Amino acid sequence: MNVVKASNRKIKSVAVLGSGIMGSRLACHFANVGVKVYLLDIVPRDLSEDEKDNTEARNRIVNTALKTALKSNPSPVYNKQVAKRITTGNFEDNMDWLSKVDWVLEAVIENLKIKKTVFDQVEQHRKPGSLVTSNTSGIPIHMMLEGRSEDFQAHFAGSHFFNPPRYLRLLEIIPTAKTHPEVVDFLMHYGDLFLGKETVLCKDTPAFIANRIGVFSIMAIFHLMEEMDLTIEEIDAVTGPVSGRPKSATFRTSDLVGIDTLVKVAQGVGQNCPNDEAKDLFEIPDFLQKLVENNWLGDKTGQGFYKKSKDENGKRVIEALNLKTFEYEPKTKPRFESVGAARKEENVRKRVKILSKGSDKAAKFMQKLNLKVAAYTSMRIPEIADHLYQIDDAMRAGFGWELGPFETWETIGVERMLNLMDTEGVEPASWVKEMVDAGITNFYKSEGGNRYYYDIPSKAYKLIPGRESLIVLDDYRSNDLVWGNKGASLHDIGDGVLCLEFHTKMNAIGSEILQGINKSIDIAESQGWKGLVIGNDATNFSAGANLAMMLMLAIEQEYDELNIAINYFQKTVMRLRYSGIPVVLAPHGLTLGGGCEMSLHADSTIAAAETYIGLVEFGAGLIPGGGGTKEFVVRTSDSFYTGDPQLPTLQERFTTIATAKVATSGYEAFDIGVLHTDKDDVVINQSRQIADAKAKVLDMYADGYSMPVQRDDIKVLGRTALGTLYAGIEAFGISGFASEHDQKIARKLAFVMAGGDLSQPTEVSEQYLLDLEREAFLSLLGERKTLERIQHILKTGKPLRN
């Protein structure tokens, strides 16, 4: 038996067996990354005689599942073209397709007998050396190997993706004793580099890593809630973003996952881990059992801990379950002093510290929970993982925690938590006390841009494997800053490259960030640096310009100051392109308005696959005023060709801005014209983004980068375009699709994109367009309805239609 070296193995095609919620979305994600996918499921059992020979009828289950997945929101695909890579079939007619694929992923229902039956068929058709993995979340991996061939066993492992697989970054790799090391190495590498996952090596233990710790945390919350007499809303108020957990917090997450699923995992751990010191905590509380008996299982049944309904006016109402009366009541917004204080901090570590020292009910609850989770997690090494960083990685990527259990413990203070555990009668693993007694008081340390973890067997720090190929800005905190102010920090990320990091609230762009960009370029140009990356490790790259500042100046009618501020913004984004060094942007998450305009002007943009980018100013009653409108005109002009009617292209670009279109992935950003195929790229694994951006800077430097020359050859269409665009705007108004103010904004936008009231098509300069853009932007800031829109966005986070 030959096993292909991990470095030589290629994945060109995969088969996904089972088209349920997970299987169909797994197929979509493999298609996302360019792989040919065969998605198979059972033949319907209720076929009529006429349908038994009908391929479409025989594939009804798989086709329906795939269509449902493609229509779901959020979408499992990066863009619509991705679905063309998926071919559907069934287990009776098409299992011979397995002989063509490099990887077979089993994702059928959680039933060992059924899985073994499927593997019997896989064994008959797979080609020797092809990978076979199971996406089980609970069945021991080794139990699936019975009766399998030596080649099958060597190439088999668990590959536990988290749903939805496009968005949740965790991939747990669970080998058996028979899995060949080359296969394990390949799965770890492929999941990281090609699927964009945080691949974590797990042991074949019940619930693996993330579900074991995550479900323990949820069960601990349930028991503490009863003990401390807290409500569902109170728990969710403190176990959401304020403590570094997802927005769905505890009970909303339970509804999303399915309360029956949660109960099943908890029972599985309780039954299969007899030596777990906290096994009693996995006993199902009465209220949870009652929810299952009532079939109130969460979103799948329309109600669980929360219930959505509509009042007599058709307005959506969210009700929360009162666990004492078991009646639904209008959802409340609890107020806690500690939670309020923590919410004022952007940095998660500062929020966690505030909660760890609070004295109100919410803070005390969180303190007790952190003690329980920390102690329990420490006891799971080496049972579920050999190294503490693996648990932290799994919890961040699988459950969306901003800090893993050991990172949280370290943030609060290792010694302080040990003292609190002693006071509360909570027992951690002995290795933690031994570590502290030896004078080591942190689980991690960073030196020279590298991250080290405390290795329990050697009782010393070791470099986290694979971390050396990444650039994580947290690892540079111990280094001296090259430069910094309140809103931005400039780091030396090695090899002569700088990285500018934003750290304002939502990374909103104000004077500090604009100063940071200009100062960074000054330093790079004057001190001989090779180039600059602009990127960060925050949840979002930038939510756009500082609207609050603009609103304040507009209300006070400080138009000269506004003009200076907008001009400064325009000059700054232009400097991204016209400087003596290459500037590469690394956007991810929300990259809106001004953040998008920066991407448009950088020498290159290396976007994360999960980048939601667009020019959204129209929703705030404005047009893009930081060079975004100008840049769309430039790109429109560059796309003209001999014989091109030109107007349709301009109309398409105009519509993109006028509808505030936002790309739902880095790949879709190419479709809407925000990213450019000649200079931009997308990275699947966001953890690699800054390293890839740095590599791009070094490539451009090595190629002999020189500053581009500002453009004065931009073709605008003048009145030829104005008439058509104005007519379209008028038609939208008449049909009721655009309000009067929408039309006013659109006419301003049309005027700029047409190049003004020119009698014929003309070539103009970038500065000419920037001046038109700034004038339109300023005039709209003088409109009452624009100010109402800005106020509404600042207050609610949602656009106003007025």
Short mmCIF file of N, CA and C in Angstrom, two decimals, residues 15-138:
data_model
loop_
_atom_site.label_atom_id
_atom_site.label_comp_id
_atom_site.label_asym_id
_atom_site.label_seq_id
_atom_site.Cartn_x
_atom_site.Cartn_y
_atom_site.Cartn_z
N ALA A 15 -16.46 13.99 -3.71
CA ALA A 15 -17.85 13.53 -3.64
C ALA A 15 -18.35 13.76 -2.22
N VAL A 16 -19.50 14.39 -2.11
CA VAL A 16 -20.14 14.60 -0.80
C VAL A 16 -21.35 13.69 -0.75
N LEU A 17 -21.37 12.79 0.22
CA LEU A 17 -22.45 11.81 0.35
C LEU A 17 -23.41 12.26 1.44
N GLY A 18 -24.61 12.62 1.01
CA GLY A 18 -25.60 13.17 1.93
C GLY A 18 -25.79 14.65 1.62
N SER A 19 -27.03 15.05 1.33
CA SER A 19 -27.27 16.43 0.90
C SER A 19 -28.10 17.21 1.91
N GLY A 20 -28.04 16.81 3.17
CA GLY A 20 -28.76 17.55 4.21
C GLY A 20 -28.19 18.95 4.38
N ILE A 21 -28.55 19.57 5.48
CA ILE A 21 -28.11 20.95 5.71
C ILE A 21 -26.58 21.06 5.63
N MET A 22 -25.88 20.11 6.23
CA MET A 22 -24.43 20.17 6.20
C MET A 22 -23.86 19.71 4.86
N GLY A 23 -24.34 18.61 4.34
CA GLY A 23 -23.80 18.07 3.10
C GLY A 23 -23.93 19.03 1.93
N SER A 24 -25.11 19.62 1.76
CA SER A 24 -25.33 20.53 0.64
C SER A 24 -24.43 21.76 0.75
N ARG A 25 -24.23 22.24 1.97
CA ARG A 25 -23.40 23.43 2.16
C ARG A 25 -21.90 23.09 2.09
N LEU A 26 -21.54 21.87 2.45
CA LEU A 26 -20.16 21.43 2.23
C LEU A 26 -19.85 21.39 0.74
N ALA A 27 -20.81 20.89 -0.04
CA ALA A 27 -20.63 20.85 -1.49
C ALA A 27 -20.42 22.26 -2.03
N CYS A 28 -21.21 23.19 -1.53
CA CYS A 28 -21.08 24.59 -1.97
C CYS A 28 -19.71 25.16 -1.62
N HIS A 29 -19.21 24.83 -0.43
CA HIS A 29 -17.94 25.44 -0.04
C HIS A 29 -16.77 24.85 -0.82
N PHE A 30 -16.81 23.55 -1.11
CA PHE A 30 -15.75 22.99 -1.95
C PHE A 30 -15.82 23.60 -3.35
N ALA A 31 -17.03 23.83 -3.84
CA ALA A 31 -17.18 24.51 -5.13
C ALA A 31 -16.65 25.94 -5.05
N ASN A 32 -16.84 26.58 -3.90
CA ASN A 32 -16.32 27.94 -3.69
C ASN A 32 -14.83 28.03 -4.00
N VAL A 33 -14.09 26.99 -3.63
CA VAL A 33 -12.63 27.05 -3.75
C VAL A 33 -12.14 26.41 -5.05
N GLY A 34 -13.08 26.19 -5.99
CA GLY A 34 -12.69 25.77 -7.33
C GLY A 34 -12.65 24.28 -7.58
N VAL A 35 -13.22 23.48 -6.67
CA VAL A 35 -13.18 22.03 -6.81
C VAL A 35 -14.45 21.53 -7.51
N LYS A 36 -14.30 20.52 -8.36
CA LYS A 36 -15.45 19.85 -8.95
C LYS A 36 -16.10 18.96 -7.89
N VAL A 37 -17.42 19.10 -7.73
CA VAL A 37 -18.11 18.41 -6.63
C VAL A 37 -19.23 17.53 -7.18
N TYR A 38 -19.29 16.30 -6.66
CA TYR A 38 -20.42 15.40 -6.91
C TYR A 38 -21.19 15.29 -5.59
N LEU A 39 -22.45 15.70 -5.61
CA LEU A 39 -23.29 15.67 -4.41
C LEU A 39 -24.34 14.58 -4.60
N LEU A 40 -24.33 13.57 -3.72
CA LEU A 40 -25.21 12.42 -3.87
C LEU A 40 -26.07 12.22 -2.63
N ASP A 41 -27.28 11.67 -2.86
CA ASP A 41 -28.16 11.31 -1.75
C ASP A 41 -29.03 10.14 -2.19
N ILE A 42 -29.94 9.73 -1.30
CA ILE A 42 -30.78 8.55 -1.61
C ILE A 42 -31.81 8.87 -2.67
N VAL A 43 -32.31 7.82 -3.29
CA VAL A 43 -33.44 7.94 -4.22
C VAL A 43 -34.72 8.01 -3.39
N PRO A 44 -35.67 8.89 -3.74
CA PRO A 44 -36.93 8.95 -2.98
C PRO A 44 -37.62 7.59 -2.93
N ARG A 45 -38.18 7.28 -1.78
CA ARG A 45 -38.82 5.96 -1.63
C ARG A 45 -40.24 5.94 -2.18
N ASP A 46 -40.78 7.11 -2.51
CA ASP A 46 -42.19 7.18 -2.92
C ASP A 46 -42.35 7.42 -4.42
N LEU A 47 -41.41 6.94 -5.22
CA LEU A 47 -41.49 7.15 -6.67
C LEU A 47 -42.65 6.34 -7.26
N SER A 48 -43.34 6.95 -8.19
CA SER A 48 -44.37 6.22 -8.94
C SER A 48 -43.68 5.36 -10.00
N GLU A 49 -44.43 4.47 -10.64
CA GLU A 49 -43.88 3.61 -11.67
C GLU A 49 -43.29 4.45 -12.81
N ASP A 50 -43.97 5.53 -13.15
CA ASP A 50 -43.50 6.39 -14.24
C ASP A 50 -42.21 7.12 -13.88
N GLU A 51 -41.99 7.32 -12.58
CA GLU A 51 -40.82 8.09 -12.15
C GLU A 51 -39.58 7.24 -11.93
N LYS A 52 -39.75 5.93 -11.86
CA LYS A 52 -38.62 5.07 -11.50
C LYS A 52 -37.46 5.11 -12.49
N ASP A 53 -37.75 5.46 -13.73
CA ASP A 53 -36.69 5.57 -14.74
C ASP A 53 -36.38 7.03 -15.09
N ASN A 54 -36.93 7.93 -14.31
CA ASN A 54 -36.76 9.36 -14.58
C ASN A 54 -35.64 9.91 -13.69
N THR A 55 -34.54 10.34 -14.32
CA THR A 55 -33.37 10.81 -13.58
C THR A 55 -33.70 11.98 -12.68
N GLU A 56 -34.50 12.91 -13.19
CA GLU A 56 -34.85 14.08 -12.39
C GLU A 56 -35.63 13.69 -11.15
N ALA A 57 -36.55 12.74 -11.30
CA ALA A 57 -37.32 12.29 -10.14
C ALA A 57 -36.44 11.53 -9.16
N ARG A 58 -35.53 10.73 -9.67
CA ARG A 58 -34.64 9.94 -8.80
C ARG A 58 -33.67 10.84 -8.03
N ASN A 59 -33.41 12.02 -8.57
CA ASN A 59 -32.51 12.97 -7.90
C ASN A 59 -33.29 14.08 -7.18
N ARG A 60 -34.56 13.83 -6.93
CA ARG A 60 -35.41 14.88 -6.36
C ARG A 60 -34.89 15.36 -5.00
N ILE A 61 -34.48 14.43 -4.15
CA ILE A 61 -34.04 14.80 -2.79
C ILE A 61 -32.79 15.67 -2.85
N VAL A 62 -31.80 15.23 -3.62
CA VAL A 62 -30.54 15.97 -3.67
C VAL A 62 -30.72 17.32 -4.37
N ASN A 63 -31.53 17.35 -5.43
CA ASN A 63 -31.73 18.61 -6.15
C ASN A 63 -32.49 19.63 -5.30
N THR A 64 -33.49 19.15 -4.58
CA THR A 64 -34.24 20.05 -3.70
C THR A 64 -33.36 20.61 -2.60
N ALA A 65 -32.51 19.74 -2.04
CA ALA A 65 -31.61 20.18 -0.97
C ALA A 65 -30.63 21.23 -1.47
N LEU A 66 -30.09 21.02 -2.66
CA LEU A 66 -29.12 21.97 -3.20
C LEU A 66 -29.79 23.31 -3.51
N LYS A 67 -30.98 23.26 -4.10
CA LYS A 67 -31.70 24.51 -4.40
C LYS A 67 -32.01 25.28 -3.12
N THR A 68 -32.41 24.55 -2.08
CA THR A 68 -32.69 25.19 -0.79
C THR A 68 -31.44 25.86 -0.23
N ALA A 69 -30.32 25.15 -0.33
CA ALA A 69 -29.07 25.72 0.18
C ALA A 69 -28.69 26.98 -0.58
N LEU A 70 -28.82 26.96 -1.90
CA LEU A 70 -28.42 28.10 -2.72
C LEU A 70 -29.31 29.32 -2.50
N LYS A 71 -30.54 29.08 -2.05
CA LYS A 71 -31.46 30.19 -1.77
C LYS A 71 -31.35 30.70 -0.34
N SER A 72 -30.59 30.00 0.49
CA SER A 72 -30.55 30.35 1.91
C SER A 72 -29.76 31.64 2.14
N ASN A 73 -30.03 32.27 3.25
CA ASN A 73 -29.39 33.52 3.62
C ASN A 73 -28.84 33.39 5.05
N PRO A 74 -27.53 33.58 5.26
CA PRO A 74 -26.54 34.00 4.28
C PRO A 74 -26.19 32.90 3.29
N SER A 75 -25.77 33.33 2.10
CA SER A 75 -25.52 32.39 1.00
C SER A 75 -24.32 31.50 1.28
N PRO A 76 -24.39 30.22 0.90
CA PRO A 76 -23.24 29.34 1.09
C PRO A 76 -22.20 29.47 -0.02
N VAL A 77 -22.49 30.28 -1.06
CA VAL A 77 -21.56 30.41 -2.18
C VAL A 77 -21.02 31.83 -2.28
N TYR A 78 -19.82 31.95 -2.82
CA TYR A 78 -19.19 33.26 -2.98
C TYR A 78 -19.84 34.07 -4.09
N ASN A 79 -20.27 33.41 -5.15
CA ASN A 79 -21.08 34.04 -6.19
C ASN A 79 -21.88 32.96 -6.91
N LYS A 80 -22.82 33.36 -7.73
CA LYS A 80 -23.76 32.41 -8.32
C LYS A 80 -23.10 31.41 -9.25
N GLN A 81 -21.99 31.80 -9.88
CA GLN A 81 -21.33 30.91 -10.84
C GLN A 81 -20.78 29.65 -10.19
N VAL A 82 -20.52 29.73 -8.88
CA VAL A 82 -19.93 28.62 -8.15
C VAL A 82 -20.75 27.34 -8.28
N ALA A 83 -22.10 27.46 -8.29
CA ALA A 83 -22.97 26.30 -8.30
C ALA A 83 -22.78 25.43 -9.54
N LYS A 84 -22.21 25.99 -10.60
CA LYS A 84 -21.99 25.22 -11.83
C LYS A 84 -20.98 24.12 -11.64
N ARG A 85 -20.21 24.19 -10.57
CA ARG A 85 -19.20 23.15 -10.31
C ARG A 85 -19.78 21.94 -9.61
N ILE A 86 -21.07 21.99 -9.26
CA ILE A 86 -21.69 20.89 -8.50
C ILE A 86 -22.57 20.05 -9.42
N THR A 87 -22.34 18.74 -9.43
CA THR A 87 -23.17 17.78 -10.17
C THR A 87 -23.90 16.90 -9.17
N THR A 88 -25.20 16.76 -9.34
CA THR A 88 -25.98 15.96 -8.39
C THR A 88 -26.24 14.56 -8.92
N GLY A 89 -26.41 13.63 -7.99
CA GLY A 89 -26.70 12.25 -8.35
C GLY A 89 -27.28 11.52 -7.16
N ASN A 90 -27.34 10.18 -7.25
CA ASN A 90 -27.90 9.42 -6.15
C ASN A 90 -27.09 8.16 -5.87
N PHE A 91 -27.36 7.56 -4.70
CA PHE A 91 -26.57 6.41 -4.23
C PHE A 91 -26.77 5.15 -5.07
N GLU A 92 -27.86 5.05 -5.77
CA GLU A 92 -28.13 3.83 -6.54
C GLU A 92 -27.53 3.88 -7.94
N ASP A 93 -27.56 5.05 -8.56
CA ASP A 93 -27.16 5.16 -9.96
C ASP A 93 -25.76 5.71 -10.17
N ASN A 94 -25.22 6.40 -9.19
CA ASN A 94 -24.03 7.20 -9.47
C ASN A 94 -22.85 6.98 -8.53
N MET A 95 -22.88 5.91 -7.75
CA MET A 95 -21.75 5.69 -6.84
C MET A 95 -20.46 5.38 -7.60
N ASP A 96 -20.57 5.00 -8.87
CA ASP A 96 -19.37 4.76 -9.66
C ASP A 96 -18.57 6.05 -9.89
N TRP A 97 -19.23 7.20 -9.70
CA TRP A 97 -18.50 8.48 -9.82
C TRP A 97 -17.38 8.56 -8.79
N LEU A 98 -17.49 7.80 -7.69
CA LEU A 98 -16.47 7.85 -6.65
C LEU A 98 -15.10 7.41 -7.17
N SER A 99 -15.09 6.64 -8.26
CA SER A 99 -13.82 6.18 -8.83
C SER A 99 -13.05 7.34 -9.45
N LYS A 100 -13.73 8.49 -9.65
CA LYS A 100 -13.08 9.66 -10.29
C LYS A 100 -12.54 10.67 -9.28
N VAL A 101 -12.99 10.57 -8.03
CA VAL A 101 -12.71 11.68 -7.11
C VAL A 101 -11.49 11.42 -6.23
N ASP A 102 -10.97 12.51 -5.68
CA ASP A 102 -9.78 12.44 -4.83
C ASP A 102 -10.14 12.38 -3.35
N TRP A 103 -11.40 12.72 -3.05
CA TRP A 103 -11.80 12.78 -1.63
C TRP A 103 -13.30 12.50 -1.56
N VAL A 104 -13.67 11.55 -0.70
CA VAL A 104 -15.08 11.25 -0.44
C VAL A 104 -15.41 11.73 0.96
N LEU A 105 -16.40 12.65 1.06
CA LEU A 105 -16.83 13.16 2.36
C LEU A 105 -18.20 12.61 2.68
N GLU A 106 -18.30 11.87 3.75
CA GLU A 106 -19.59 11.31 4.17
C GLU A 106 -20.27 12.28 5.12
N ALA A 107 -21.53 12.62 4.81
CA ALA A 107 -22.29 13.55 5.65
C ALA A 107 -23.74 13.10 5.77
N VAL A 108 -23.94 11.77 5.94
CA VAL A 108 -25.30 11.26 6.10
C VAL A 108 -25.71 11.39 7.57
N ILE A 109 -26.90 10.92 7.90
CA ILE A 109 -27.42 11.12 9.25
C ILE A 109 -26.56 10.41 10.30
N GLU A 110 -26.65 10.88 11.55
CA GLU A 110 -25.82 10.37 12.64
C GLU A 110 -26.32 9.02 13.11
N ASN A 111 -26.07 8.01 12.32
CA ASN A 111 -26.47 6.64 12.63
C ASN A 111 -25.35 5.73 12.15
N LEU A 112 -24.69 5.04 13.09
CA LEU A 112 -23.52 4.25 12.74
C LEU A 112 -23.83 3.16 11.72
N LYS A 113 -24.98 2.52 11.88
CA LYS A 113 -25.35 1.45 10.95
C LYS A 113 -25.48 1.97 9.52
N ILE A 114 -26.14 3.12 9.38
CA ILE A 114 -26.31 3.70 8.04
C ILE A 114 -24.97 4.13 7.47
N LYS A 115 -24.13 4.73 8.30
CA LYS A 115 -22.81 5.14 7.82
C LYS A 115 -22.01 3.94 7.33
N LYS A 116 -22.07 2.83 8.07
CA LYS A 116 -21.33 1.64 7.65
C LYS A 116 -21.85 1.08 6.32
N THR A 117 -23.16 1.16 6.13
CA THR A 117 -23.74 0.72 4.86
C THR A 117 -23.24 1.59 3.71
N VAL A 118 -23.18 2.89 3.94
CA VAL A 118 -22.65 3.80 2.91
C VAL A 118 -21.19 3.50 2.64
N PHE A 119 -20.41 3.22 3.68
CA PHE A 119 -18.99 2.94 3.49
C PHE A 119 -18.78 1.61 2.75
N ASP A 120 -19.72 0.67 2.87
CA ASP A 120 -19.64 -0.56 2.07
C ASP A 120 -19.62 -0.21 0.59
N GLN A 121 -20.50 0.73 0.20
CA GLN A 121 -20.56 1.16 -1.19
C GLN A 121 -19.32 1.95 -1.58
N VAL A 122 -18.88 2.80 -0.67
CA VAL A 122 -17.67 3.58 -0.95
C VAL A 122 -16.50 2.66 -1.23
N GLU A 123 -16.38 1.61 -0.40
CA GLU A 123 -15.29 0.65 -0.55
C GLU A 123 -15.30 0.00 -1.94
N GLN A 124 -16.48 -0.23 -2.47
CA GLN A 124 -16.60 -0.88 -3.79
C GLN A 124 -16.13 0.01 -4.93
N HIS A 125 -16.31 1.32 -4.77
CA HIS A 125 -16.11 2.21 -5.92
C HIS A 125 -14.92 3.17 -5.82
N ARG A 126 -14.44 3.48 -4.62
CA ARG A 126 -13.36 4.47 -4.50
C ARG A 126 -12.08 3.95 -5.14
N LYS A 127 -11.27 4.89 -5.63
CA LYS A 127 -9.97 4.49 -6.16
C LYS A 127 -8.97 4.39 -5.01
N PRO A 128 -8.05 3.43 -5.07
CA PRO A 128 -7.06 3.29 -4.00
C PRO A 128 -6.30 4.61 -3.80
N GLY A 129 -6.08 4.96 -2.55
CA GLY A 129 -5.33 6.17 -2.25
C GLY A 129 -6.19 7.41 -2.09
N SER A 130 -7.47 7.31 -2.46
CA SER A 130 -8.34 8.49 -2.29
C SER A 130 -8.71 8.64 -0.82
N LEU A 131 -8.93 9.87 -0.41
CA LEU A 131 -9.28 10.15 0.98
C LEU A 131 -10.74 9.84 1.23
N VAL A 132 -11.04 9.38 2.44
CA VAL A 132 -12.42 9.20 2.89
C VAL A 132 -12.51 9.80 4.29
N THR A 133 -13.47 10.70 4.49
CA THR A 133 -13.64 11.28 5.83
C THR A 133 -15.12 11.33 6.18
N SER A 134 -15.37 11.34 7.47
CA SER A 134 -16.74 11.45 7.97
C SER A 134 -16.91 12.79 8.69
N ASN A 135 -18.06 13.41 8.45
CA ASN A 135 -18.36 14.68 9.11
C ASN A 135 -19.15 14.49 10.40
N THR A 136 -19.08 13.32 10.98
CA THR A 136 -19.81 13.08 12.22
C THR A 136 -19.41 14.08 13.30
N SER A 137 -20.40 14.42 14.14
CA SER A 137 -20.09 15.31 15.26
C SER A 137 -20.08 14.56 16.57
N GLY A 138 -20.42 13.27 16.54
CA GLY A 138 -20.51 12.58 17.81
C GLY A 138 -20.10 11.11 17.79
#
